[in-house]
Amino acid sequence: MTSPPLIEIYDIRSEKDVAIFSSKLPSDIISGLSESQGQRTLPSECLYDEIGLKIYNEVVSTWKEYYPYKAEMGIWKQWADDIAHSMSRVQAGGRAVIIEFGAGSLDKTSLFLSALAGTCTSRENTPPITYYALDLSRSELDRTLSDLQNNIGQDVSGKIALKGLWGTYDDAIRILTTNEGNFDKEIPIHILFLGGTIGNFTKGTHDSAFLRSIPLNSERGDTLLLGLDQAKDPEMIERAYNFESARPWIMNGLLAAGKALGKPGLFKDGHWERYAKFNKEMGRFEAGYVSKFDQTLDVPTFGPVLFSSGEVIVVSCSNKYTEPETERLFDDGHLAVVKSWLNEEYKYLLCLLKTKHT
Ligand SMILES: C[S@@+](CC[C@H](N)C(=O)[O-])C[C@H]1O[C@@H](n2cnc3c(N)ncnc32)[C@H](O)[C@@H]1O
């Protein structure tokens, strides 16, 4: 028996000698903590260090109330074939490059890739499609891609090559923009951005700016497949995010922030409580930490920062989009909808988008 081929993971980080995943992270942490009282934040990357991402990937499918996972899984189960057929590969003789931004556990991806393999009529020595999972942790990419290979390797063999990209969204955008990745200029590129992760960017500004920065060539047939969580009953949202078993994942973010600043004990055990609340005004769920009493953090290279009892640090937001907000997101992102699939029960949308000609 021959063993399955080793999966190549390319290191695309702009600075390869840094121990942490993004060289911007320490300065982002310091700038978030040095905001005025009540406005303080930590970057959401703190939730996805090696430990955090492993916890998230292992438990996300088991969180019963966590509808974004169930909603998207439902869409894939029902429409994976339609989605796969909607991604144009015609001009390039059936060839395509797929890059999944913030790929995570790859559970849902396996349904898509199996459907995509079904659109290939034969098996080739050089598979016509290459799939790249992009994420922050090399060890998690190794693990999740090996699981993917074990699950669907035979189905996709000769049709889709499975690969990894180790780096950030910015790194991926850089290699696409400069073509450091040496992608064949004729072959369409399809970006997957799933799980409602666009909701982690600031609504109305950073979300659309991020979408605009993804270099898509609609003449070549490039597309972006985007998972978008729509506005819904706040109770459903709070139930989905505010459950006990997510606590270790969220609380690890404090340790990750301390480690990124070279001071793992910066946030002392027992001094912070988990924060989880739907912010009605901003239409977003907020996760973070509440200071249990007045305390001072000695932030490396910055100095002392005073936190009052009850003060909140937000580490992650999850925007829920109304219809006008969705239209504005696409307009400002210079994107047009090719086709969309809605999970009505959970009000969750998967949209295939292309660059709008202005
Ligand atoms: C909410 S999870 C979604 C995972 C997966 N896409 C899904 O739908 O289940 C966000 C993912 O994005 C990754 N991520 C967060 N910030 C990132 C960044 N700046 N660059 C690349 N990946 C990032 C995390 O490691 C994590 O895998």
Short mmCIF file of N, CA and C and ligand atoms in Angstrom, two decimals, residues 44-45 48 53 56-57 60 66 69 72 100-105 108 134-136 167-170 194-197 200, ligand 1:
data_model
loop_
_atom_site.label_atom_id
_atom_site.label_comp_id
_atom_site.label_asym_id
_atom_site.label_seq_id
_atom_site.Cartn_x
_atom_site.Cartn_y
_atom_site.Cartn_z
N SER A 44 -8.67 40.29 17.71
CA SER A 44 -9.30 38.96 17.75
C SER A 44 -8.30 37.85 17.45
N GLU A 45 -7.15 38.17 16.84
CA GLU A 45 -6.12 37.15 16.61
C GLU A 45 -5.68 36.49 17.92
N TYR A 48 -6.83 33.11 18.41
CA TYR A 48 -6.43 32.06 17.46
C TYR A 48 -4.92 31.82 17.48
N LEU A 53 -6.72 28.20 18.65
CA LEU A 53 -7.28 27.66 17.41
C LEU A 53 -7.56 26.16 17.56
N TYR A 56 -10.75 25.87 19.52
CA TYR A 56 -11.88 26.26 18.67
C TYR A 56 -12.21 25.14 17.67
N ASN A 57 -11.18 24.66 16.98
CA ASN A 57 -11.42 23.64 15.95
C ASN A 57 -11.98 22.35 16.53
N VAL A 60 -15.89 23.44 18.01
CA VAL A 60 -16.91 24.25 17.33
C VAL A 60 -18.11 23.41 16.85
N TYR A 66 -24.63 26.83 18.68
CA TYR A 66 -23.84 27.69 17.79
C TYR A 66 -24.34 27.55 16.36
N TYR A 69 -22.36 27.59 12.59
CA TYR A 69 -21.80 26.33 12.08
C TYR A 69 -22.89 25.48 11.47
N GLU A 72 -24.37 26.99 8.17
CA GLU A 72 -23.53 26.85 6.97
C GLU A 72 -23.44 25.39 6.54
N GLU A 100 -8.89 29.24 0.81
CA GLU A 100 -9.85 29.45 1.90
C GLU A 100 -9.18 30.28 2.99
N PHE A 101 -9.68 31.50 3.18
CA PHE A 101 -9.14 32.41 4.20
C PHE A 101 -9.63 31.97 5.57
N GLY A 102 -8.73 31.88 6.56
CA GLY A 102 -9.12 31.50 7.93
C GLY A 102 -9.87 30.18 7.91
N ALA A 103 -9.15 29.15 7.41
CA ALA A 103 -9.83 27.90 7.04
C ALA A 103 -10.39 27.11 8.24
N GLY A 104 -9.74 27.22 9.41
CA GLY A 104 -10.27 26.55 10.60
C GLY A 104 -10.25 25.05 10.50
N SER A 105 -11.34 24.41 10.94
CA SER A 105 -11.34 22.94 11.11
C SER A 105 -11.45 22.18 9.79
N LYS A 108 -16.44 21.74 7.12
CA LYS A 108 -17.42 22.10 6.09
C LYS A 108 -16.78 22.06 4.71
N LEU A 134 -5.73 28.54 4.15
CA LEU A 134 -4.88 29.57 4.76
C LEU A 134 -5.24 29.73 6.23
N ASP A 135 -4.26 29.63 7.11
CA ASP A 135 -4.55 29.91 8.53
C ASP A 135 -3.28 30.29 9.28
N LEU A 136 -3.47 30.65 10.55
CA LEU A 136 -2.39 31.23 11.33
C LEU A 136 -1.46 30.22 11.98
N GLY A 167 0.00 31.77 7.15
CA GLY A 167 0.16 33.22 7.21
C GLY A 167 -1.16 33.89 7.52
N THR A 168 -1.16 35.19 7.35
CA THR A 168 -2.36 35.98 7.66
C THR A 168 -3.12 36.31 6.37
N TYR A 169 -4.31 36.90 6.53
CA TYR A 169 -5.05 37.37 5.36
C TYR A 169 -4.17 38.33 4.56
N ASP A 170 -3.49 39.23 5.27
CA ASP A 170 -2.67 40.24 4.58
C ASP A 170 -1.58 39.54 3.75
N LEU A 194 -15.52 31.92 4.99
CA LEU A 194 -16.73 31.29 5.55
C LEU A 194 -16.89 31.58 7.04
N GLY A 195 -17.92 31.00 7.61
CA GLY A 195 -18.11 31.05 9.06
C GLY A 195 -18.57 32.41 9.57
N GLY A 196 -18.92 33.33 8.66
CA GLY A 196 -19.35 34.66 9.13
C GLY A 196 -18.18 35.47 9.66
N THR A 197 -16.93 35.07 9.32
CA THR A 197 -15.74 35.72 9.89
C THR A 197 -15.63 37.19 9.47
N ASN A 200 -16.16 39.80 12.03
CA ASN A 200 -15.16 40.17 13.06
C ASN A 200 -14.51 41.53 12.76
C1 LIG B 1 -14.42 32.14 13.22
S1 LIG B 1 -13.12 31.08 12.72
C2 LIG B 1 -13.85 30.42 11.23
C3 LIG B 1 -13.22 29.13 10.79
C4 LIG B 1 -13.79 28.54 9.50
N1 LIG B 1 -13.64 29.44 8.35
C5 LIG B 1 -15.25 28.18 9.66
O1 LIG B 1 -16.06 28.67 8.88
O2 LIG B 1 -15.56 27.39 10.55
C6 LIG B 1 -11.91 32.23 12.13
C7 LIG B 1 -10.68 31.59 11.49
O3 LIG B 1 -9.87 32.62 10.93
C8 LIG B 1 -8.51 32.45 11.34
N2 LIG B 1 -7.93 33.80 11.41
C9 LIG B 1 -8.21 34.79 12.30
N3 LIG B 1 -7.50 35.89 12.01
C10 LIG B 1 -6.75 35.60 10.90
C11 LIG B 1 -5.82 36.34 10.11
N4 LIG B 1 -5.51 37.61 10.40
N5 LIG B 1 -5.25 35.72 9.05
C12 LIG B 1 -5.56 34.42 8.74
N6 LIG B 1 -6.45 33.68 9.45
C13 LIG B 1 -7.04 34.26 10.52
C14 LIG B 1 -8.60 31.76 12.68
O4 LIG B 1 -7.40 31.10 13.01
C15 LIG B 1 -9.79 30.81 12.45
O5 LIG B 1 -9.39 29.61 11.85
#
